[in-house]
Amino acid sequence: MEGYIWNFNAVLPYKDAIVSGAAVTLQITLLSIVIGTILGLLLCLARMSRNGALSTLALCAGEVFRNLPVLVVLIWAFYALPSFGMRLSAFDAAVAGIALNLAAFSSEIFRAGINSVPKGQREASLALGLSEFQSMREIVLPQALRVIVPPLSGRYIETIKLTSLASVIAVNELVHVGGNIISLTYRPLEAYTAVALVYFVMITPLVFVLRKLEGDKWQTA
Amino acid sequence: MANSLKISGISKRFGETVALELVSLEALPGQVVSIIGPSGSGKSTLLRCIGLQGIDSGHIALGSDAIVTPQSGDGEIRALRNGVGHVFQDFHLWPHKTVLENVCLAMIEVKKMPRHVAMAKAIALLERFGLQGKAGCYPDALSGGQRQRVAIARALAMEPKVLLMDEITSALDPELAGSVAKTVRELAREGTTILAVTHDMGFAADISDRVIFMDKGRVVEEGTPAEILAFPKNERTKEFIGASLAKSAQR
């Protein structure tokens, strides 16, 4: 493509569409992170529970959503679920697929974090009369966070990038907007470059915030 | 009596391994009972059976407040747990909380005390143990002896009737061990019943009203410190005390 003449003026008129695409990307990201993290914690607690059936169920659910490509889950949730009487909007199917993927990965991150806290810490709190729940909230989880935050923030960054897959089921997020602009302007290089720039502008500050968060965790070992 | 701890014929197995076999002992209010014996004799398991884990036979009674049998559910084990305080060998202080928070937490979370009341009580306890300047420190900034006193203060904050101490002098120099012995005697004078597992014969002699020698999950011999430490009757006890004394003479 030597000699290609770049012309960003062609895509400039669509900047509002790009901004609204970025907004949808952020919405999917935020919802997926909130839902995926809560589900991941629940999945982890189920996995670690003394109830064998519950633990096995959590193990299986985790394996399924860790091992299936997110793209396949999205497509399946959008096209196949309606035949079971569950009709999700494209947006909801995207959030469901991405959140379940995050839940599966984060549950293992939570489990590793909780297991990294010495058993005596929990035992000391139970001995003082704290309930299992209080002991988890006050003693185990805060210490586990040191081990949890770095890999979890990595998954969060990954989650933003995964939202681009939602374009396949026609959610009007950033990549899909890019595609629309191309079909109107026949300027794929400019359109995708613009899309890439917007991703970069969204993700880079987040990386810095998360890195700061890792550094802030209490320092003493 | 209200504060007496009575253990009657308890056994505990882990799979095929018998950790405790028909162990009985009684500690009256304000009494200090030391448990000595070789590693693996079941001393620590015995302490853990008092509120932290179930038992396979016999029963444990704390005054009239709690009685735990092998059939006991979580509620009854909890009732026993609420009457006893554990001081662990490695203290298990919470490293992400300050000394003050370590001492306050259970008063606030379990006893639902207002924060300022719990804090006032914690500060009084810390002062008592010479830790007034350390309230805002994290456990990492403390010496071994200070950590141990925080662990004791944390347990005492819940006003246990019985205090269980697992080898609390093992990390301390002889001078500090001496000051801990003084603290233990004081607590006993105030009416707290104390059960202390120890490898330190001097500490056992200093603090105890009674000494119990355990081996292979059983109580072998029991008596006053003089009877057990100076004039043991049982062959196994003689052997163990002899070895312990020889080892401290070497130092």
XYZ file of C-alpha atoms in Angstrom, chain A residues 4 12 15 34 48 51 65 123 159 178 188 206:
12
model
C -1.538 5.402 0.121
C -13.973 13.247 10.974
C -16.699 11.590 15.452
C -19.132 -5.553 38.145
C -14.262 -23.767 48.253
C -20.627 -29.030 50.192
C -16.585 -20.574 30.679
C -8.395 -19.729 62.937
C -12.244 -7.470 29.556
C -15.880 1.566 12.840
C -11.086 1.268 6.421
C -6.855 2.627 33.355
